[in-house]
CSV table of C-alpha atoms and ligand atoms in Angstrom, one decimal:
chain,number,residue,atom,x,y,z
A,405,MET,CA,5.6,-23.4,8.1
A,406,ALA,CA,1.8,-23.6,8.1
A,407,LEU,CA,-0.8,-22.4,11.0
A,408,GLY,CA,-4.3,-23.3,10.7
A,409,VAL,CA,-7.3,-21.0,12.0
A,410,ASP,CA,-10.4,-22.1,12.3
A,411,THR,CA,-13.1,-19.6,11.8
A,412,PRO,CA,-17.4,-19.9,11.8
A,413,GLU,CA,-16.9,-19.9,8.0
A,414,GLY,CA,-14.1,-22.6,7.8
A,415,ARG,CA,-10.6,-23.4,8.0
A,416,TYR,CA,-7.6,-21.1,6.4
A,417,GLU,CA,-4.0,-21.2,6.7
A,418,ILE,CA,-1.2,-18.8,7.5
A,419,ILE,CA,1.8,-19.6,5.9
A,420,ILE,CA,5.1,-18.2,7.0
A,421,GLU,CA,8.0,-18.6,4.7
A,422,PRO,CA,11.0,-16.5,3.8
A,423,GLY,CA,11.0,-16.0,0.0
A,424,LEU,CA,7.0,-16.6,-0.3
A,425,LEU,CA,6.7,-13.4,-2.4
A,426,GLY,CA,8.4,-14.6,-5.4
A,427,ARG,CA,6.3,-17.9,-5.4
A,428,LEU,CA,2.9,-15.6,-4.9
A,429,GLY,CA,1.2,-16.7,-8.0
A,430,THR,CA,1.8,-20.5,-7.3
A,431,GLU,CA,0.8,-20.2,-3.9
A,432,LEU,CA,-2.5,-18.6,-4.9
A,433,ASP,CA,-2.9,-21.2,-7.9
A,434,ARG,CA,-2.1,-24.2,-5.6
A,435,ARG,CA,-5.3,-23.1,-3.4
A,436,GLY,CA,-7.6,-22.9,-6.4
A,437,LEU,CA,-7.4,-18.9,-6.1
A,438,SER,CA,-6.8,-18.4,-9.9
A,439,GLY,CA,-9.7,-15.8,-10.9
A,440,ARG,CA,-9.1,-12.2,-11.8
A,441,VAL,CA,-6.2,-11.4,-9.5
A,442,VAL,CA,-6.6,-7.8,-8.2
A,443,LEU,CA,-3.6,-6.6,-6.1
A,444,ILE,CA,-4.1,-4.0,-3.5
A,445,THR,CA,-0.9,-2.3,-2.1
A,446,ASN,CA,0.2,1.4,-1.5
A,447,THR,CA,2.6,3.7,-2.8
A,448,THR,CA,5.5,3.1,-0.4
A,449,VAL,CA,5.3,-0.5,-0.6
A,450,ALA,CA,4.9,-0.7,-4.4
A,451,ALA,CA,8.2,1.2,-4.7
A,452,LEU,CA,9.8,-1.2,-2.6
A,453,TYR,CA,8.2,-4.3,-3.8
A,454,GLY,CA,6.5,-3.5,-7.2
A,455,GLU,CA,8.9,-5.3,-9.5
A,456,ALA,CA,9.0,-8.3,-7.0
A,457,LEU,CA,5.1,-8.4,-7.3
A,458,GLU,CA,5.1,-7.8,-11.1
A,459,ARG,CA,7.4,-10.7,-11.8
A,460,ALA,CA,5.3,-13.2,-9.1
A,461,LEU,CA,1.7,-12.2,-10.6
A,462,PRO,CA,2.1,-10.8,-14.0
A,463,GLU,CA,-1.5,-11.1,-15.0
A,464,ALA,CA,-3.0,-9.1,-12.0
A,465,ALA,CA,-4.4,-5.7,-12.0
A,466,VAL,CA,-2.5,-3.6,-9.4
A,467,ILE,CA,-4.4,-0.8,-7.5
A,468,ALA,CA,-1.9,1.2,-5.5
A,469,ILE,CA,-3.5,3.9,-2.8
A,470,PRO,CA,-1.6,6.5,-0.9
A,471,ASP,CA,0.2,5.9,2.4
A,472,GLY,CA,-1.4,6.6,5.8
A,473,GLU,CA,-4.1,6.4,8.3
A,474,GLN,CA,-5.9,9.3,6.7
A,475,TYR,CA,-6.6,6.9,3.5
A,476,LYS,CA,-7.9,4.2,5.5
A,477,ALA,CA,-11.1,6.1,4.6
A,478,LEU,CA,-14.8,5.9,2.9
A,479,ASP,CA,-13.1,7.9,0.0
A,480,THR,CA,-10.5,5.3,-0.7
A,481,ILE,CA,-12.9,2.6,-0.9
A,482,ARG,CA,-15.1,4.2,-3.6
A,483,LEU,CA,-12.0,4.5,-5.6
A,484,ILE,CA,-11.0,1.0,-5.1
A,485,TYR,CA,-14.5,-0.1,-6.0
A,486,ASP,CA,-14.3,2.0,-9.1
A,487,GLN,CA,-11.2,0.2,-10.1
A,488,PHE,CA,-12.8,-3.3,-9.4
A,489,VAL,CA,-15.3,-2.2,-11.9
A,490,GLU,CA,-12.8,-1.0,-14.2
A,491,VAL,CA,-10.7,-4.3,-13.9
A,492,GLY,CA,-13.7,-6.6,-14.1
A,493,LEU,CA,-13.2,-8.1,-10.7
A,494,ASP,CA,-16.3,-10.3,-10.1
A,495,ARG,CA,-17.2,-13.0,-7.4
A,496,SER,CA,-14.9,-15.2,-8.9
A,497,GLY,CA,-11.9,-13.2,-8.7
A,498,ILE,CA,-9.6,-12.7,-5.6
A,499,VAL,CA,-8.3,-9.3,-3.7
A,500,VAL,CA,-4.6,-9.7,-2.8
A,501,ALA,CA,-3.7,-7.3,0.1
A,502,PHE,CA,-0.2,-6.7,0.3
A,503,GLY,CA,1.1,-4.0,2.9
A,504,GLY,CA,0.8,-2.9,6.7
A,505,GLY,CA,-2.5,-2.7,9.1
A,506,VAL,CA,-4.0,0.2,7.5
A,507,LEU,CA,-3.7,-1.2,3.8
A,508,GLY,CA,-5.1,-4.8,5.1
A,509,ASP,CA,-7.9,-3.3,6.7
A,510,THR,CA,-9.0,-0.9,3.8
A,511,ALA,CA,-8.6,-3.5,1.3
A,512,GLY,CA,-10.1,-6.0,3.0
A,513,PHE,CA,-13.2,-3.9,3.8
A,514,ALA,CA,-13.5,-3.4,0.0
A,515,ALA,CA,-13.3,-7.1,-0.4
A,516,ALA,CA,-15.9,-7.7,2.4
A,517,THR,CA,-18.5,-5.3,0.8
A,518,TYR,CA,-18.0,-5.5,-3.1
A,519,MET,CA,-20.5,-7.5,-4.5
A,520,ARG,CA,-21.4,-8.5,-1.1
A,521,GLY,CA,-17.7,-10.2,-1.0
A,522,VAL,CA,-15.2,-11.5,-2.9
A,523,SER,CA,-12.2,-13.7,-2.1
A,524,LEU,CA,-9.2,-11.9,0.1
A,525,ALA,CA,-5.6,-13.3,0.5
A,526,GLN,CA,-3.9,-11.5,3.3
A,527,MET,CA,-0.1,-10.4,2.8
A,528,PRO,CA,0.9,-8.6,5.6
A,529,THR,CA,4.5,-6.8,5.3
A,530,THR,CA,4.7,-4.9,8.7
A,531,LEU,CA,5.5,-7.1,11.8
A,532,LEU,CA,1.9,-5.6,13.5
A,533,SER,CA,-0.1,-6.7,10.5
A,534,MET,CA,1.8,-10.0,10.7
A,535,VAL,CA,1.2,-10.8,14.4
A,536,ASP,CA,-2.1,-8.8,15.1
A,537,SER,CA,-4.2,-7.2,12.2
A,538,SER,CA,-4.0,-9.9,9.3
A,539,VAL,CA,-5.4,-12.3,11.9
A,540,GLY,CA,-8.8,-12.6,13.3
A,541,GLY,CA,-10.8,-11.1,10.3
A,542,LYS,CA,-11.6,-7.6,11.6
A,543,VAL,CA,-11.5,-5.0,8.6
A,544,GLY,CA,-12.6,-1.7,8.3
A,545,VAL,CA,-12.0,1.8,7.9
A,546,ASP,CA,-11.8,5.2,10.1
A,547,LEU,CA,-14.5,8.0,10.0
A,548,PRO,CA,-13.2,11.6,10.7
A,549,GLN,CA,-15.1,10.9,14.1
A,550,GLY,CA,-13.3,8.3,15.2
A,551,LYS,CA,-10.8,5.3,14.3
A,552,ASN,CA,-12.2,2.0,12.7
A,553,LEU,CA,-15.8,3.0,13.1
A,554,VAL,CA,-17.3,1.4,10.0
A,555,GLY,CA,-16.0,-2.5,9.5
A,556,ALA,CA,-16.8,-6.1,8.9
A,557,PHE,CA,-15.5,-9.3,9.7
A,558,LYS,CA,-14.1,-11.1,6.8
A,559,GLN,CA,-11.9,-14.1,6.7
A,560,PRO,CA,-9.4,-14.4,4.4
A,561,LYS,CA,-8.7,-17.5,2.2
A,562,VAL,CA,-4.8,-17.8,3.2
A,563,VAL,CA,-2.4,-15.4,5.1
A,564,LEU,CA,0.6,-15.4,3.2
A,565,ILE,CA,3.7,-13.8,5.3
A,566,ASP,CA,7.3,-13.6,3.7
A,567,PRO,CA,9.6,-12.5,6.6
A,568,GLU,CA,12.0,-11.4,4.2
A,569,VAL,CA,10.1,-8.1,3.7
A,570,LEU,CA,10.7,-7.2,7.3
A,571,GLN,CA,14.2,-5.9,6.3
A,572,THR,CA,12.8,-2.9,4.6
A,573,LEU,CA,10.4,-2.0,7.8
A,574,PRO,CA,11.7,1.3,9.5
A,575,GLY,CA,13.1,0.3,12.8
A,576,ARG,CA,10.5,2.6,14.7
A,577,GLU,CA,7.9,0.1,12.9
A,578,LEU,CA,9.4,-2.8,13.9
A,579,GLN,CA,9.4,-1.6,17.5
A,580,CYS,CA,5.7,-1.1,17.3
A,581,GLY,CA,5.1,-4.5,16.0
A,582,MET,CA,7.4,-5.5,18.8
A,583,ALA,CA,5.1,-4.0,21.3
A,584,GLU,CA,2.2,-6.6,20.3
A,585,VAL,CA,4.4,-9.5,20.4
A,586,ILE,CA,5.2,-8.3,24.1
A,587,LYS,CA,1.6,-8.1,24.4
A,588,HIS,CA,0.8,-11.6,23.2
A,589,GLY,CA,3.9,-13.1,25.4
A,590,LEU,CA,2.2,-11.3,28.5
A,591,ILE,CA,-1.1,-12.5,27.7
A,592,ALA,CA,-0.5,-16.4,27.4
A,593,ASP,CA,3.3,-17.2,26.6
A,594,GLU,CA,6.1,-16.6,29.0
A,595,GLY,CA,8.3,-18.4,26.7
A,596,LEU,CA,7.9,-16.0,23.9
A,597,PHE,CA,8.3,-13.1,26.4
A,598,ASN,CA,11.7,-14.4,27.3
A,599,GLU,CA,12.7,-14.8,23.9
A,600,VAL,CA,11.9,-11.2,22.8
A,601,LEU,CA,13.7,-10.0,25.7
A,602,ASP,CA,16.9,-12.0,24.8
A,603,LEU,CA,16.4,-10.8,21.2
A,604,HIS,CA,17.1,-7.2,22.1
A,605,GLN,CA,19.6,-7.7,24.7
A,606,PRO,CA,22.3,-4.8,24.9
A,607,PRO,CA,24.4,-3.4,23.7
A,608,ASN,CA,21.1,-2.1,21.5
A,609,TRP,CA,19.3,-3.7,19.0
A,610,PHE,CA,19.5,-1.1,16.9
A,611,ASP,CA,23.4,-1.4,16.8
A,612,TYR,CA,22.8,-5.2,16.4
A,613,GLN,CA,20.8,-4.4,13.4
A,614,VAL,CA,23.1,-2.0,11.8
A,615,GLN,CA,26.0,-4.1,12.3
A,616,ASN,CA,24.8,-7.5,11.4
A,617,PRO,CA,21.0,-7.7,10.9
A,618,ARG,CA,20.9,-11.3,9.4
A,619,PRO,CA,20.6,-13.2,12.7
A,620,TYR,CA,18.2,-10.6,14.1
A,621,PHE,CA,15.9,-11.5,11.3
A,622,GLU,CA,16.2,-14.9,11.6
A,623,ALA,CA,15.6,-15.1,15.2
A,624,LEU,CA,12.9,-12.8,14.6
A,625,THR,CA,11.4,-15.3,11.8
A,626,ARG,CA,11.0,-18.0,14.4
A,627,LEU,CA,9.1,-15.9,16.8
A,628,LEU,CA,6.3,-15.0,14.3
A,629,PRO,CA,4.4,-18.0,14.8
A,630,ARG,CA,4.7,-18.3,18.3
A,631,SER,CA,3.2,-14.9,18.5
A,632,ILE,CA,0.6,-15.6,15.7
A,633,GLN,CA,-0.4,-18.5,17.8
A,634,VAL,CA,-1.4,-16.6,20.9
A,635,LYS,CA,-3.8,-14.6,18.9
A,636,ILE,CA,-5.2,-17.6,16.6
A,637,ASN,CA,-5.9,-19.2,19.8
A,638,LEU,CA,-8.0,-16.2,21.4
A,639,VAL,CA,-10.1,-15.6,18.3
A,640,GLU,CA,-10.7,-19.2,17.5
A,641,GLU,CA,-12.1,-19.4,21.1
A,642,ASP,CA,-14.2,-16.1,20.5
A,643,PRO,CA,-14.2,-14.9,17.1
A,644,PHE,CA,-16.9,-11.9,17.5
A,645,GLU,CA,-15.2,-10.7,20.5
A,646,HIS,CA,-17.9,-11.7,23.6
A,647,ASN,CA,-15.3,-12.7,25.8
A,648,VAL,CA,-11.4,-13.7,25.8
A,649,ARG,CA,-10.8,-11.8,22.7
A,650,ALA,CA,-10.7,-8.7,24.7
A,651,PHE,CA,-7.7,-9.8,26.3
A,652,LEU,CA,-5.8,-8.8,23.3
A,653,ASN,CA,-6.8,-5.2,24.5
A,654,LEU,CA,-4.2,-5.4,27.0
A,655,GLY,CA,-2.2,-2.2,27.2
A,656,HIS,CA,-4.6,-0.5,24.8
A,657,THR,CA,-7.0,1.3,27.0
A,658,PHE,CA,-4.3,3.4,28.0
A,659,GLY,CA,-2.4,3.2,24.6
A,660,HIS,CA,-5.7,4.6,22.5
A,661,ALA,CA,-5.9,7.5,25.0
A,662,VAL,CA,-2.2,8.3,24.8
A,663,GLU,CA,-2.4,8.2,21.0
A,664,GLN,CA,-5.4,10.2,21.0
A,665,ALA,CA,-4.5,13.0,23.6
A,666,SER,CA,-1.1,13.3,21.4
A,667,GLY,CA,-3.1,14.3,18.4
A,668,TYR,CA,-1.9,10.8,16.8
A,669,ARG,CA,1.9,12.2,17.4
A,670,TRP,CA,2.8,9.0,18.8
A,671,LEU,CA,2.5,5.6,16.9
A,672,HIS,CA,0.0,3.0,18.0
A,673,GLY,CA,2.9,0.8,19.0
A,674,GLN,CA,4.4,3.4,20.8
A,675,ALA,CA,1.3,4.2,22.8
A,676,VAL,CA,0.8,0.5,23.4
A,677,GLY,CA,4.0,-0.1,24.5
A,678,LEU,CA,3.6,2.6,27.6
A,679,GLY,CA,0.2,1.1,28.0
A,680,LEU,CA,1.6,-2.1,29.0
A,681,VAL,CA,3.6,-0.8,31.4
A,682,ALA,CA,0.6,1.3,32.7
A,683,ALA,CA,-1.5,-1.9,32.9
A,684,ALA,CA,1.1,-3.5,35.0
A,685,ARG,CA,1.5,-0.7,37.4
A,686,LEU,CA,-2.1,-0.6,37.7
A,687,SER,CA,-2.4,-4.2,38.4
A,688,GLN,CA,0.3,-4.0,41.1
A,689,ARG,CA,-1.6,-0.8,42.7
A,690,LEU,CA,-4.8,-3.0,42.8
A,691,GLY,CA,-2.8,-6.0,44.2
A,692,LEU,CA,-3.2,-8.2,41.5
A,693,CYS,CA,0.3,-8.6,40.8
A,694,ASP,CA,3.8,-8.5,42.4
A,695,SER,CA,6.4,-5.8,41.4
A,696,ALA,CA,8.6,-8.1,39.9
A,697,LEU,CA,5.9,-8.2,37.0
A,698,VAL,CA,6.1,-4.6,36.5
A,699,GLU,CA,10.0,-4.5,36.4
A,700,ARG,CA,9.8,-7.4,33.9
A,701,VAL,CA,7.7,-5.2,31.6
A,702,GLU,CA,9.4,-2.0,32.1
A,703,ALA,CA,12.8,-3.8,31.3
A,704,ILE,CA,11.3,-5.4,28.1
A,705,THR,CA,9.8,-2.3,26.7
A,706,GLN,CA,13.2,-0.3,27.2
A,707,ALA,CA,15.0,-3.2,25.9
A,708,VAL,CA,13.1,-2.7,22.8
A,709,GLY,CA,13.2,0.9,22.9
A,710,LEU,CA,9.9,1.7,23.5
A,711,PRO,CA,9.1,5.1,25.3
A,712,GLN,CA,9.1,5.0,29.1
A,713,HIS,CA,7.8,8.1,29.9
A,714,LEU,CA,4.9,10.5,28.8
A,715,ASP,CA,5.7,13.7,27.0
A,716,ASP,CA,5.7,16.8,29.6
A,717,ASP,CA,2.6,18.3,27.5
A,718,LEU,CA,0.3,15.2,27.8
A,719,ASN,CA,-1.1,15.5,31.2
A,720,PRO,CA,-2.8,12.6,33.1
A,721,ASP,CA,-6.4,14.1,33.4
A,722,ALA,CA,-6.6,14.6,29.6
A,723,ILE,CA,-5.7,11.2,28.8
A,724,TYR,CA,-8.3,10.0,31.6
A,725,ALA,CA,-10.6,11.9,29.6
A,726,ALA,CA,-9.8,10.5,26.1
A,727,MET,CA,-9.9,6.9,27.9
A,728,SER,CA,-13.6,7.6,28.9
A,729,THR,CA,-14.8,7.9,25.7
A,730,ASP,CA,-13.5,4.3,25.0
A,731,LYS,CA,-16.1,2.2,23.0
A,732,LYS,CA,-15.4,-0.6,25.5
A,733,TRP,CA,-16.1,1.3,28.5
A,734,ARG,CA,-20.1,0.3,28.5
A,735,GLY,CA,-22.1,2.8,30.1
A,736,GLY,CA,-19.2,5.0,31.4
A,737,ARG,CA,-17.9,2.4,33.5
A,738,SER,CA,-14.4,1.9,33.2
A,739,ARG,CA,-12.9,-1.2,32.2
A,740,PHE,CA,-9.1,-2.5,31.9
A,741,VAL,CA,-7.4,-5.8,31.0
A,742,LEU,CA,-5.0,-6.2,33.9
A,743,LEU,CA,-2.5,-9.1,34.9
A,744,GLU,CA,-2.6,-11.6,37.9
A,745,GLY,CA,0.8,-12.7,36.6
A,746,MET,CA,2.5,-13.4,33.4
A,747,GLY,CA,0.0,-15.4,31.3
A,748,LYS,CA,-2.6,-14.5,33.5
A,749,PRO,CA,-5.1,-11.8,32.1
A,750,THR,CA,-8.1,-10.6,33.9
A,751,MET,CA,-11.1,-8.0,33.0
A,752,VAL,CA,-11.5,-5.4,35.9
A,753,GLU,CA,-14.0,-3.1,35.8
A,754,ASN,CA,-15.0,0.1,37.9
A,755,VAL,CA,-11.5,1.1,38.7
A,756,ALA,CA,-11.3,4.1,40.7
A,757,GLN,CA,-10.3,7.4,38.8
A,758,SER,CA,-7.6,8.2,41.5
A,759,ASP,CA,-5.8,4.8,40.9
A,760,VAL,CA,-5.5,5.2,37.3
A,761,ILE,CA,-4.5,9.0,37.5
A,762,ALA,CA,-1.9,7.8,40.0
A,763,VAL,CA,-0.5,5.5,37.6
A,764,LEU,CA,-0.3,8.2,34.8
A,765,GLU,CA,1.4,10.6,37.0
A,766,SER,CA,4.3,7.7,37.7
A,767,LEU,CA,4.4,7.7,34.1
A,768,LYS,CA,5.7,11.4,33.6
B,413,NAD,N1,-8.1,-5.5,12.1
B,413,NAD,C1,-7.2,-5.7,13.1
B,413,NAD,O1,-7.7,-6.5,13.6
B,413,NAD,C2,-6.1,-4.6,13.5
B,413,NAD,C3,-5.6,-5.0,14.5
B,413,NAD,C4,-4.6,-4.2,14.9
B,413,NAD,C5,-4.3,-2.9,14.3
B,413,NAD,N2,-5.4,-2.6,13.0
B,413,NAD,C6,-4.6,-1.4,12.3
B,413,NAD,O2,-3.3,-1.5,11.9
B,413,NAD,C7,-3.0,-0.2,11.3
B,413,NAD,C8,-1.5,-0.2,11.7
B,413,NAD,O3,-1.0,-1.1,10.9
B,413,NAD,P1,0.6,-1.1,10.7
B,413,NAD,O4,1.2,-0.8,12.2
B,413,NAD,O5,1.1,-1.9,9.9
B,413,NAD,O6,1.0,0.7,10.0
B,413,NAD,P2,0.8,0.7,8.7
B,413,NAD,O7,0.1,0.1,7.7
B,413,NAD,O8,0.7,2.4,8.3
B,413,NAD,O9,2.4,0.8,8.3
B,413,NAD,C9,3.5,1.3,8.6
B,413,NAD,C10,4.3,2.0,7.8
B,413,NAD,O10,5.2,1.0,7.1
B,413,NAD,C11,5.2,0.9,5.6
B,413,NAD,N3,5.6,-0.5,5.1
B,413,NAD,C12,4.6,-1.6,5.1
B,413,NAD,N4,5.4,-2.5,4.9
B,413,NAD,C13,6.7,-2.1,5.0
B,413,NAD,C14,8.0,-2.8,4.2
B,413,NAD,N5,8.1,-4.4,4.3
B,413,NAD,N6,8.9,-2.3,3.9
B,413,NAD,C15,9.1,-0.6,4.4
B,413,NAD,N7,7.9,0.0,4.4
B,413,NAD,C16,6.7,-0.9,4.9
B,413,NAD,C17,3.8,1.4,5.4
B,413,NAD,O11,3.7,1.9,4.0
B,413,NAD,C18,3.8,2.5,6.5
B,413,NAD,O12,4.5,3.8,6.2
B,413,NAD,C19,-4.1,1.0,12.4
B,413,NAD,O13,-5.2,1.5,11.3
B,413,NAD,C20,-4.7,-0.2,13.2
B,413,NAD,O14,-6.2,0.4,13.2
B,413,NAD,C21,-6.1,-3.6,12.9
B,414,ZN,ZN1,-2.7,-2.8,18.8
């Protein structure tokens, strides 16, 4: 199954096929991507898939960086450049990024900047990176002062998705990716939203996964193209985030603030899951949508197992303070993506602080 993405620099494909990992070399060759191949992965993923990668790409140079957001940093980029020089990567070569969003952002930034840009293929291995970070061309690293402060737009030559690799992903990471899938449903695809809810019906998808994982992953594989298509549509319409692409920030103003206020104890997807509930409650409070929509968002995040409440030590004032440093709050004016209904996102500015605090209080 292939989806096309039109970008200002041309078109590339996203291929979604179980077993793609085993055919990685052939897939690159078929697209004429056959110069020096440098595969970048991390140590966790290498331990799981190193041998399969070696069989699929025997000639490739392999760079395995340490695992973790703290390595999405300029120091790592410097080490990657050293390796690029050492293995003789030049502008005829290609970088293959095999890992989650942290790896894809880091390896993608190295590829975007080395020799003013070498070709990049993304092979995302987490649910979040499959449906979100590998699509849209944003790459970059963090600074000690804040996340994603250094970056570039770098369109890949191809995105290769092998859904089979999701089977080794820790359940918590799968839940985090599901928060973004739910977000895509809320922004633009009610059918997708309903399918996610069906997939996570009782007793509980964790039990379901343990007892018989196969049907779960098969159904999940069918949802991937549908979720990715929502992001494709928005980035095609607005590649450099001047307008509608910002709808992808639904739940993220709350989410980023919760992540930050918790000292990054909360994972991004967990914070976004609760952020979606917060955005729905704020929408209702401002009279944009009815309570039925709020209940649907609460029901789906609960079914997936995402958090429903703030921890006791997270107080609304601290979260509001973190929110007001959001780089998207131009000139201190608050800015939220809210919902006028299912599939009807809207941008609202200058929301009163008291309304936001009231919503945060309701999440305790
Ligand atoms: N570029 C964008 O547009 C964009 C969009 C959203 C998020 N992001 C970025 O993505 C990052 C988060 O990505 P993520 O959620 O994928 O986290 P991640 O990359 O940290 O991966 C989560 C964990 O899963 C492990 N892992 C990856 N694939 C695995 C597999 N198949 N089996 C077992 N373990 C596996 C990783 O090693 C890691 O420990 C953040 O840095 C965020 O800023 C970027
Ligand atoms: Zn997100």
